[in-house]
mmCIF file of C-alpha atoms and ligand atoms in Angstrom:
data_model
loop_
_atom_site.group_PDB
_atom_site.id
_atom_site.type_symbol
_atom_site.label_atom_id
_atom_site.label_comp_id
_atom_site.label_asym_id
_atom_site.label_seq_id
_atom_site.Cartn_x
_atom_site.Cartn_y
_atom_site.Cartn_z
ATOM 1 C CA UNK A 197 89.193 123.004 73.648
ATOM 2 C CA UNK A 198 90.312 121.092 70.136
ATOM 3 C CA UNK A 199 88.534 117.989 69.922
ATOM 4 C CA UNK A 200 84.741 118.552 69.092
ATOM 5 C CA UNK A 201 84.524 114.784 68.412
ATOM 6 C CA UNK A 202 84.218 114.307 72.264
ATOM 7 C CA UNK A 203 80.853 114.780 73.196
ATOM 8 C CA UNK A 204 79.860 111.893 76.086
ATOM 9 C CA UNK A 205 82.766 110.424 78.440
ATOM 10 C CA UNK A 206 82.238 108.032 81.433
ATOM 11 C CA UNK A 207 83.809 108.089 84.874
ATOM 12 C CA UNK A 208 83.951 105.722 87.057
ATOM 13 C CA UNK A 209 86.057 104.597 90.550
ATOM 14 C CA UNK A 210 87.680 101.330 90.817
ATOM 15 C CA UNK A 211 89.800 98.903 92.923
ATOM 16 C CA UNK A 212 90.113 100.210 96.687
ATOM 17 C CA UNK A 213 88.038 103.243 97.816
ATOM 18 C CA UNK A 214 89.746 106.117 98.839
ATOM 19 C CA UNK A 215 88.893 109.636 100.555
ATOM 20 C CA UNK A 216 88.516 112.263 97.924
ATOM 21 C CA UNK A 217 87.287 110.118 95.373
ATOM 22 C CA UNK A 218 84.104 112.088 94.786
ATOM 23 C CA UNK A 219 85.743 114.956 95.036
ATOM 24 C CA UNK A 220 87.151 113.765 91.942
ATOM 25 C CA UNK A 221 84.232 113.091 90.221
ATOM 26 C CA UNK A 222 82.732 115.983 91.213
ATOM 27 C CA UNK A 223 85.786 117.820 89.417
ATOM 28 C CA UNK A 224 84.898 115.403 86.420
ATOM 29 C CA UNK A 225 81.419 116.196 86.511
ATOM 30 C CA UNK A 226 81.767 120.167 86.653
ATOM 31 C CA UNK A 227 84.267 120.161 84.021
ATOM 32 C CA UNK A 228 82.188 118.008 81.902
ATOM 33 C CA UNK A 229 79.501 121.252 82.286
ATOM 34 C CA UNK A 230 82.237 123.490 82.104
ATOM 35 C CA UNK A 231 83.251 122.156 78.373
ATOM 36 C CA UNK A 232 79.852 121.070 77.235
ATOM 37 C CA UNK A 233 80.457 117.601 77.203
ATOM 38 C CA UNK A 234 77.851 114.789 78.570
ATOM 39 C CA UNK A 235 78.799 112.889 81.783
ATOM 40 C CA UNK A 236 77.555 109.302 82.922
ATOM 41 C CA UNK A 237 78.651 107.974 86.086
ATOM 42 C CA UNK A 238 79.622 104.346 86.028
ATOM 43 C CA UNK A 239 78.577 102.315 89.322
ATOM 44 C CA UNK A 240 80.565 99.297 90.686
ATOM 45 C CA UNK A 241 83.458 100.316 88.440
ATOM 46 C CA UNK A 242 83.839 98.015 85.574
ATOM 47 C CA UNK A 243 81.695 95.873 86.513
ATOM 48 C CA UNK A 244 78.804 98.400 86.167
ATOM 49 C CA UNK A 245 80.419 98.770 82.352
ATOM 50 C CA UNK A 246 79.635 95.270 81.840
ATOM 51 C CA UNK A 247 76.160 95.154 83.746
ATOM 52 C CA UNK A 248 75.390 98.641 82.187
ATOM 53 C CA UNK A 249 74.642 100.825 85.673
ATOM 54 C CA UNK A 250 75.273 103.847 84.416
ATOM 55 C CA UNK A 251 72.993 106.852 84.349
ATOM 56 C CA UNK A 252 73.917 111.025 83.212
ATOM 57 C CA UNK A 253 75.848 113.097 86.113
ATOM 58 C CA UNK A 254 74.719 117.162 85.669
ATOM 59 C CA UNK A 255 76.500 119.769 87.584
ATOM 60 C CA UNK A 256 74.217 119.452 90.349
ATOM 61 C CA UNK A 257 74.052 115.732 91.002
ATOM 62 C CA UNK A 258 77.207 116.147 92.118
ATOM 63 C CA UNK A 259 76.227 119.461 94.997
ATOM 64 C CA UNK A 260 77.893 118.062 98.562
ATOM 65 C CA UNK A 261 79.991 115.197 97.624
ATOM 66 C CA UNK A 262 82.862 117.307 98.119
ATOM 67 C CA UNK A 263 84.133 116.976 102.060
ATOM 68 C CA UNK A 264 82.368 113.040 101.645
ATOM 69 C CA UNK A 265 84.361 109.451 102.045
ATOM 70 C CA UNK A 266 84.187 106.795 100.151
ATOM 71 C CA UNK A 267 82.664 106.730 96.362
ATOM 72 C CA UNK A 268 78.644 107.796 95.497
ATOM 73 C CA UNK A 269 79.995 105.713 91.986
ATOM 74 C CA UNK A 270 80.520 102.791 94.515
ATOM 75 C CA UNK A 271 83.739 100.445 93.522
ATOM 76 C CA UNK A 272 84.698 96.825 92.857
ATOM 77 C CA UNK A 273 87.832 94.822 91.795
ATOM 78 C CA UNK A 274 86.075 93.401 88.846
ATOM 79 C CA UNK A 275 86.515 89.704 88.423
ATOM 80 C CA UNK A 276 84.626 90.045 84.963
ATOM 81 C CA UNK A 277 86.322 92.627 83.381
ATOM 82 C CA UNK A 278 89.731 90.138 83.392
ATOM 83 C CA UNK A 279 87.933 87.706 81.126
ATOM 84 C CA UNK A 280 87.837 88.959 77.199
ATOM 85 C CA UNK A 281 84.198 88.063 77.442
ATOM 86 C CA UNK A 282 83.434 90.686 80.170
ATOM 87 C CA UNK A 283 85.308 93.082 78.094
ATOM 88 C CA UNK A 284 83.323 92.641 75.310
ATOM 89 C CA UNK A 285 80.039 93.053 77.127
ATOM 90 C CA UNK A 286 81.232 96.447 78.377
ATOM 91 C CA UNK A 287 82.114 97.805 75.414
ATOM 92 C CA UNK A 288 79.018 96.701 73.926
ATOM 93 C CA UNK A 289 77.086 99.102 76.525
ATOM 94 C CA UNK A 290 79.870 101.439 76.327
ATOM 95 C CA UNK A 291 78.645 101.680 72.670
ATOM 96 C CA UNK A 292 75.065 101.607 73.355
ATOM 97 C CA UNK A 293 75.818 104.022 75.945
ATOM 98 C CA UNK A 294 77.230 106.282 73.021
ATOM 99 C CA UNK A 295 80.446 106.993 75.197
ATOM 100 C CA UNK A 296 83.572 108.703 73.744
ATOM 101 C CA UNK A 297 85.849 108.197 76.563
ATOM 102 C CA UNK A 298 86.927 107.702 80.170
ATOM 103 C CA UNK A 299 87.876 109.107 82.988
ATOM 104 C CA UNK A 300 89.316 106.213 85.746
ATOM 105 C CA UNK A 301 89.942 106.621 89.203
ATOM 106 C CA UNK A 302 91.946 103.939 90.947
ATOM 107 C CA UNK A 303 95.344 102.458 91.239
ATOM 108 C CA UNK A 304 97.392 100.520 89.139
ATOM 109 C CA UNK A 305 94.773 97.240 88.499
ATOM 110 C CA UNK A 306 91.736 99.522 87.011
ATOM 111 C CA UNK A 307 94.619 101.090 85.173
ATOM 112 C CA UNK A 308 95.740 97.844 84.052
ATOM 113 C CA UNK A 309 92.222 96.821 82.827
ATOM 114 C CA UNK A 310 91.667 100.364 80.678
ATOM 115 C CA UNK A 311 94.724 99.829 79.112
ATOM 116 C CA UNK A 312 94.018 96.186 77.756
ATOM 117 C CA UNK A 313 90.264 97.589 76.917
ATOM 118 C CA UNK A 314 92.206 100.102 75.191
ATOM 119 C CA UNK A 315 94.157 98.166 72.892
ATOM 120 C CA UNK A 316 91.338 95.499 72.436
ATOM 121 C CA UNK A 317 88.720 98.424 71.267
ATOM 122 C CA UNK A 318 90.534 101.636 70.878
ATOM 123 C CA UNK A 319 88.545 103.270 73.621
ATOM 124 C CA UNK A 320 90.451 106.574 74.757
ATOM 125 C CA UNK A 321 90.769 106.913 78.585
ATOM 126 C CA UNK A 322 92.841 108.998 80.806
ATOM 127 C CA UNK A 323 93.549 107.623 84.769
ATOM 128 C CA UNK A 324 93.158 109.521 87.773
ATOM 129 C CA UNK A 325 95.184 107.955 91.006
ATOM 130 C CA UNK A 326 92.689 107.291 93.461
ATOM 131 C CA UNK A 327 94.543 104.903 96.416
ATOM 132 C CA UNK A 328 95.453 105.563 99.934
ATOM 133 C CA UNK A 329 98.496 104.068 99.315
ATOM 134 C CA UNK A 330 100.864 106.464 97.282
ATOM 135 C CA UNK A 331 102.500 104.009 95.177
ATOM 136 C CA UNK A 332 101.368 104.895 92.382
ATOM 137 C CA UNK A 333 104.160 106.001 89.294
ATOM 138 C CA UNK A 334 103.595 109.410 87.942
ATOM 139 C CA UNK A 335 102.235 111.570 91.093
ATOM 140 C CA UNK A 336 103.938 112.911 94.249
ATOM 141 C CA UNK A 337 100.897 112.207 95.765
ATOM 142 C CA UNK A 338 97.950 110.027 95.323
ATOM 143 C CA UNK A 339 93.978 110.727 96.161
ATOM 144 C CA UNK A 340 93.231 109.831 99.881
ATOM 145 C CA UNK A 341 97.047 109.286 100.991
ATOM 146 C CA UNK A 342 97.214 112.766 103.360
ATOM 147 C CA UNK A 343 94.006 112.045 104.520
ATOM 148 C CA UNK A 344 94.616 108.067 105.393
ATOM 149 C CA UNK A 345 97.788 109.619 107.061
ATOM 150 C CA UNK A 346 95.655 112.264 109.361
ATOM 151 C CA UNK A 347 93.445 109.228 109.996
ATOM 152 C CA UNK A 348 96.381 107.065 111.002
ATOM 153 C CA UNK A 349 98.548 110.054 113.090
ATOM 154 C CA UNK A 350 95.474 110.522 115.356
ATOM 155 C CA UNK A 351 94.654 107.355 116.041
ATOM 156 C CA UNK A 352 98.474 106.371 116.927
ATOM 157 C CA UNK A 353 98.593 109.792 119.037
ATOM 158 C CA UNK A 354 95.469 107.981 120.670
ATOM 159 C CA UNK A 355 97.355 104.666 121.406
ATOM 160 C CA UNK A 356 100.451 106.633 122.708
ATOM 161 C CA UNK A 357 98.496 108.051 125.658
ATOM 162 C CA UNK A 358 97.537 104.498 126.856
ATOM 163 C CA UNK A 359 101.493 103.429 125.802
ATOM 164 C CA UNK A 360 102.567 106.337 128.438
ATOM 165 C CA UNK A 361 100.071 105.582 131.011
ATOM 166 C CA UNK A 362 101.050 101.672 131.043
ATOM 167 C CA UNK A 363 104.586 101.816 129.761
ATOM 168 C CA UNK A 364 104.094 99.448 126.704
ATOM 169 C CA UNK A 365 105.532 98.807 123.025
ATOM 170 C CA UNK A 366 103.134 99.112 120.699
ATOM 171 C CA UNK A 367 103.107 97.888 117.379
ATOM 172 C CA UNK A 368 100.685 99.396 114.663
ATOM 173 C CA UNK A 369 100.315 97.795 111.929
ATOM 174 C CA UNK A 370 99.305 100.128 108.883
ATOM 175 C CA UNK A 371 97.911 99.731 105.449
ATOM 176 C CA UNK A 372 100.377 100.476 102.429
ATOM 177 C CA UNK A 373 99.349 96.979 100.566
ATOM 178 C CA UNK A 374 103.543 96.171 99.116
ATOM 179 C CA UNK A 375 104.579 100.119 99.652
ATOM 180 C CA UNK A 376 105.515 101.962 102.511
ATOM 181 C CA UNK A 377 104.811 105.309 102.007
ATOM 182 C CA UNK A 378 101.446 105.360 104.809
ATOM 183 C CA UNK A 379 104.091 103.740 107.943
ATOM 184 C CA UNK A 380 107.242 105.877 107.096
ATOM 185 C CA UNK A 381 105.328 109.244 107.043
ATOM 186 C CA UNK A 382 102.773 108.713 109.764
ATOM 187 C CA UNK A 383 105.727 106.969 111.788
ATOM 188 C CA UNK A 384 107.379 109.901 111.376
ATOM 189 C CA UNK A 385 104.571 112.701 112.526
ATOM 190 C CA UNK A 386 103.394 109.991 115.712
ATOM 191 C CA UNK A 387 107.036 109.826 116.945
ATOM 192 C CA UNK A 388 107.445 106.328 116.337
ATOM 193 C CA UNK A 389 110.797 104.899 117.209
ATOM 194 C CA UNK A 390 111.174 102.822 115.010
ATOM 195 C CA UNK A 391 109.716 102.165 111.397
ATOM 196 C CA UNK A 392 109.252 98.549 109.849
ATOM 197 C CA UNK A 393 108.390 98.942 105.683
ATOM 198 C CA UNK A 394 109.059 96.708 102.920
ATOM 199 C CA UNK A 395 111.450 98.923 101.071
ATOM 200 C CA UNK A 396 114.858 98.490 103.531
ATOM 201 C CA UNK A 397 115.848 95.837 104.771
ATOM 202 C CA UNK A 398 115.387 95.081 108.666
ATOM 203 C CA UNK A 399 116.017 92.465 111.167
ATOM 204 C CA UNK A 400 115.186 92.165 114.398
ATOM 205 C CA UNK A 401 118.470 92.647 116.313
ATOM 206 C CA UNK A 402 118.090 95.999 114.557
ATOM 207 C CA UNK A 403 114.423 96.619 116.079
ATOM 208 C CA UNK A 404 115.844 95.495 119.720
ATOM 209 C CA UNK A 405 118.364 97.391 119.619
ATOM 210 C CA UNK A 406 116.425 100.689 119.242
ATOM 211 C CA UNK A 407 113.907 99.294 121.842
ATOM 212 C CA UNK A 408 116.714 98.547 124.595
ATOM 213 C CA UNK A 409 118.597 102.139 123.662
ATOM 214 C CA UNK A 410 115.107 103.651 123.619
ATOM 215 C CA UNK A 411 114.736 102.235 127.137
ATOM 216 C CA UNK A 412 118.200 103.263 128.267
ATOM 217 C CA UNK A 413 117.660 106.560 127.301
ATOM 218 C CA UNK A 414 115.116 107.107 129.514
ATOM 219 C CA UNK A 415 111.509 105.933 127.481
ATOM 220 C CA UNK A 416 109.244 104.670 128.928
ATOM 221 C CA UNK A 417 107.098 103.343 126.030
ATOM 222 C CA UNK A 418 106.900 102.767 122.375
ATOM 223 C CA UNK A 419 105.367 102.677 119.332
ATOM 224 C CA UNK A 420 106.400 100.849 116.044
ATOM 225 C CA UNK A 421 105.020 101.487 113.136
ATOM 226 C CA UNK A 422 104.966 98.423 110.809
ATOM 227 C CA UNK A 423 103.654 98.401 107.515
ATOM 228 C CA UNK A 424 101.470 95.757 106.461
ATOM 229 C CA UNK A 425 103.711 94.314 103.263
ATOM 230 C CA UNK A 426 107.190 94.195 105.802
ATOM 231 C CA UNK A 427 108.987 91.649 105.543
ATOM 232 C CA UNK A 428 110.169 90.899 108.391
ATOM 233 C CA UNK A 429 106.659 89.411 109.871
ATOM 234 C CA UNK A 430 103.548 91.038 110.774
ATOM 235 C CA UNK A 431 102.972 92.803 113.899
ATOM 236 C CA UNK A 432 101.689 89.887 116.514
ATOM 237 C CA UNK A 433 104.895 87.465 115.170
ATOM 238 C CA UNK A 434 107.076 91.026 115.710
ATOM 239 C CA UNK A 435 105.178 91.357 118.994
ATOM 240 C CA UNK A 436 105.723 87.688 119.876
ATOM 241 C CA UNK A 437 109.371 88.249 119.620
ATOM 242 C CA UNK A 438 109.544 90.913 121.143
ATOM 243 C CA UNK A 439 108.063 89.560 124.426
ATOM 244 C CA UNK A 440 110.431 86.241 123.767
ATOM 245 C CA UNK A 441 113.428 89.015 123.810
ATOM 246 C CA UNK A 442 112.498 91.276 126.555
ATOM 247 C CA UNK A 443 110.296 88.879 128.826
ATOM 248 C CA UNK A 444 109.531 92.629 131.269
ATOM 249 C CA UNK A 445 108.460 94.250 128.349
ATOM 250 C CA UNK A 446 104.139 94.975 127.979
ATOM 251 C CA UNK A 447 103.689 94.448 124.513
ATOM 252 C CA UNK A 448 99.979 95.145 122.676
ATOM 253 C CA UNK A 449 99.322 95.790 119.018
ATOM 254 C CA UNK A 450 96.630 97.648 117.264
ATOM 255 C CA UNK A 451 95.966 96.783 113.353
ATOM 256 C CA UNK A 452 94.515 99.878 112.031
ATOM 257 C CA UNK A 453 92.766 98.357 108.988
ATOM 258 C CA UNK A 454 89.995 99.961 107.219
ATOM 259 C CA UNK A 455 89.166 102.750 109.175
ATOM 260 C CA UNK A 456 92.336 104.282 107.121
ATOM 261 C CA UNK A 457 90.162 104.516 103.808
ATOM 262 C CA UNK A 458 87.570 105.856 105.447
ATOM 263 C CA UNK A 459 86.182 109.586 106.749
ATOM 264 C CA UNK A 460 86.324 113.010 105.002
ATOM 265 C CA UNK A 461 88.958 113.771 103.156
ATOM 266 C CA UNK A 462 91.991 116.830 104.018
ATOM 267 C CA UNK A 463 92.030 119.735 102.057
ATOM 268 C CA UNK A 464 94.899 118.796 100.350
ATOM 269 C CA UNK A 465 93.471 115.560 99.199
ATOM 270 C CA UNK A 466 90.135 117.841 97.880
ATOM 271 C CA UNK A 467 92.774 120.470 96.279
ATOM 272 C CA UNK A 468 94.592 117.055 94.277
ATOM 273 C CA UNK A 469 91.430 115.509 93.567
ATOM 274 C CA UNK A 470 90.028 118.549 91.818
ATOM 275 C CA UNK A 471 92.823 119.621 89.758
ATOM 276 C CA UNK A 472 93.257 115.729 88.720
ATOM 277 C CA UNK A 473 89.754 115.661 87.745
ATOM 278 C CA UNK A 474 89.427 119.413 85.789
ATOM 279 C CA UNK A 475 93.139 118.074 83.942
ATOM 280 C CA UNK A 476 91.528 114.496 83.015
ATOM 281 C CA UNK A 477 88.880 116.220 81.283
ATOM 282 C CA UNK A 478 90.782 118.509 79.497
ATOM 283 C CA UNK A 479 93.135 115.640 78.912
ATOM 284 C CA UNK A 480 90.492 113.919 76.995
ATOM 285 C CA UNK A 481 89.193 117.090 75.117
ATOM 286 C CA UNK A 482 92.186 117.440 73.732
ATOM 287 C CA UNK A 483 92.526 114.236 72.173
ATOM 288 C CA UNK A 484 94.909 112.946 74.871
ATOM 289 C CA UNK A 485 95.235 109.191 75.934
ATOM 290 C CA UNK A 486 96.735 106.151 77.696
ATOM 291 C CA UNK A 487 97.277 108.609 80.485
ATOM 292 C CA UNK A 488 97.534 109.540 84.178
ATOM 293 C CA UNK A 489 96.720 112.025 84.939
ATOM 294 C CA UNK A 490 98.995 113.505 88.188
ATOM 295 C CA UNK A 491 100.999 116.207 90.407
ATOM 296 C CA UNK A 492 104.713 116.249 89.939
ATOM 297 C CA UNK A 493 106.306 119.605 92.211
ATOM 298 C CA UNK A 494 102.937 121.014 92.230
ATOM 299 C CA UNK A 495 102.497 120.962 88.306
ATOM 300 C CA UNK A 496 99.873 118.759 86.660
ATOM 301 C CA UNK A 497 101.716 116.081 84.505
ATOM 302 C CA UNK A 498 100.543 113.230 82.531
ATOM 303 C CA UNK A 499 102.625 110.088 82.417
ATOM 304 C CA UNK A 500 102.241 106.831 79.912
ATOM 305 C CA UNK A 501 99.541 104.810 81.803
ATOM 306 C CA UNK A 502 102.321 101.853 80.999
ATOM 307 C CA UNK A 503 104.922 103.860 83.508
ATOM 308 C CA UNK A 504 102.636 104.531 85.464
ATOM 309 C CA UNK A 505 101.782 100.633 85.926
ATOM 310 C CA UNK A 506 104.770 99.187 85.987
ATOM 311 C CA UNK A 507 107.002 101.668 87.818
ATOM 312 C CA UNK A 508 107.146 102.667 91.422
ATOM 313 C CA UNK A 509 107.320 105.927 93.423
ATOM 314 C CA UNK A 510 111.138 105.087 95.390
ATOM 315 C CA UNK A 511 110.936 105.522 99.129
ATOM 316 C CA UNK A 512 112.559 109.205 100.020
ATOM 317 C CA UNK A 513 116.327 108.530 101.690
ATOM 318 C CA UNK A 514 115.796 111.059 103.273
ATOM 319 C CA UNK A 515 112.661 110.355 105.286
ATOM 320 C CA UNK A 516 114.675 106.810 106.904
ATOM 321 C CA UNK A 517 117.154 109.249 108.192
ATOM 322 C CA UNK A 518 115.182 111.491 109.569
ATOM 323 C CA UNK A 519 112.938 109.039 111.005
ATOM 324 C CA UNK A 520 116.245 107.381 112.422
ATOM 325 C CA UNK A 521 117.472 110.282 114.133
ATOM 326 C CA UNK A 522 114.612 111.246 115.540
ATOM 327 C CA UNK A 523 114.396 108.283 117.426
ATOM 328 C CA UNK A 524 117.511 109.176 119.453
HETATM 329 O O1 F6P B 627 95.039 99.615 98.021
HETATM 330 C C1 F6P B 627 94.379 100.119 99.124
HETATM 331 C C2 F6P B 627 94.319 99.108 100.241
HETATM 332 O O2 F6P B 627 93.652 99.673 101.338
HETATM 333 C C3 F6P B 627 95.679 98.524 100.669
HETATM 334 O O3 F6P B 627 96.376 99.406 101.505
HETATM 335 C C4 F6P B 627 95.257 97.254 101.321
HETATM 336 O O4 F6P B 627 96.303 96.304 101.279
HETATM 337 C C5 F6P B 627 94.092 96.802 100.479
HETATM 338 O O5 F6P B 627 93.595 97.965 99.821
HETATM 339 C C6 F6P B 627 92.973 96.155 101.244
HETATM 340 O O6 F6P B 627 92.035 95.699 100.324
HETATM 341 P P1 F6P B 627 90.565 95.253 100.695
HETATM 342 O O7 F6P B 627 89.747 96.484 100.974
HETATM 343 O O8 F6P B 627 90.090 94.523 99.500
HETATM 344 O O9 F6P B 627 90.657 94.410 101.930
#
């Protein structure tokens, strides 16, 4: 690797936790052995920066984090850090701390806040896209978005076998924050007939009339799939209209919340999550920064932490139609 300057870096996880996110510091970790470089693990995100919790990772510390939820770094949304104050605090210990670098996992906020730390004190830093959500700029895929999916297919293929036993619409309100990317592709692979996300515009003579044709042809209970940022209104006021419309119709919804961030993550989330972590590192090594690190058609990429921030994955076309004819 290039740059022998780099001889400490810092990792931490901030903003929303997200399964796979100590896979990725394990990646970090190893790596860090791999190259020869020091590794201190961050806690609380940037707000450990600023209280200095922060204590040397080795290769081991990291043994069986792999298949584990959540983040051994812990995570906040740092109120601190927004304040020039805070900022100055952290890189006071970031100095003390004799850190060259680091390594950020999170979504577009804790790449917001290395950015401005960036240009305020030069620090280099390369981000890792750790958020259930997948709308992050940059990445086909974020860390923790196929496993919040598995989480939120089986639970829906749960709720369809009451929906079949009592004949009822469901809706199912999942997590997504503005995006849509968690309801269109779990709508999808649970069958849902129809799918309610910020990112086209719906209305509800739309939704009734693919409940009454999905009643007419022959169904004899369904589940909608509404993402939390629609539009339209969230699930009980869509359920509450619903009722008002068909008065026969048993309506119940479910509101999936947290349990979506939560459990081990897929394999495919602990493939992304060490490649992003291993390419971060080398990243840094070799003198790269203001980055994100991500996976564009399999292929690690880094894009301008600036895109990355202010631009949005688009919604596939292709995914509303196929969602739309499947609902036949
Ligand atoms: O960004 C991840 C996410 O789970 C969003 O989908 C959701 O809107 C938000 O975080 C919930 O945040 P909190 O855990 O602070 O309630």
């Amino acid at each position: 690797m290039p740059n022998t300057t780099l001889k400490k870096i810092g990792v931490m996880t901030s903003g929303g936790d997200s399964p796979g996110m100590n896979t990725a510091i394990r990646a970090v970790v190893r790596a860090c052995a791999f190259y020869q470089i020091k590794c201190v693990g961050i806690r609380m995100g940037y707000e450990g920066l600023i209280q200095n919790q922060m204590s040397e990772l080795g290769a081991r510390s990291v043994k069986h984090i792999i298949n584990r939820g959540g983040t051994i770094l812990q995570t906040a949304r740092s109120k601190s850090f927004r304040t020039k104050e805070g900022r100055e605090k952290a890189y006071k210990n970031l100095k003390n701390n004799e850190l060259d670098g680091l390594i950020v996992i999170g979504g577009d906020g804790s790449f917001t806040g290395a950015n401005i730390f960036y240009q305020e004190f030069g620090v280099p830093f390369i981000g890792i896209p750790g958020t259930i959500d997948n709308d992050i700029f940059g990445t086909d895929y974020t860390i923790g978005y196929d496993t919040a999916l598995n989480t939120v297919i089986e639970a829906i293929d749960r709720i369809r076998d009451s929906a079949t036993s009592h004949n009822r619409v469901f809706f199912v309100e999942v997590m997504g924050r503005d995006a849509g990317f968690i309801a269109l592709s779990s709508g999808i692979a649970s069958g849902a007939q129809d799918i309610l996300i910020p990112e086209k515009e719906d209305s509800l003579d739309e939704l009734f009339k693919s409940l009454y044709k999905s009643e007419q042809s022959g169904k004899n209970s369904s589940i909608i799939v509404v993402a939390e940022g629609e539009e339209l209104g969230n699930v009980y006021d869509l359920a509450k209209a619903t009722e008002a419309r068909f008065p026969d119709y048993d309506v119940r919804v479910t509101v999936l919340g947290h349990i979506q961030r939560g459990g081990n993550p897929t394999c495919m989330d602990r493939v992304l999550a060490s490649r992003l972590g291993v390419a971060a590192v080398e990243g840094l090594l070799e003198g790269k920064t203001n980055l994100m690190a991500g996976l564009r058609s399999n292929k690690i990429v880094f894009t301008p932490i600036e895109e990355a921030i202010k631009k949005h994955n688009e919604i596939d076309q292709e995914l509303i139609k196929v969602a739309k004819i499947l609902a036949v």
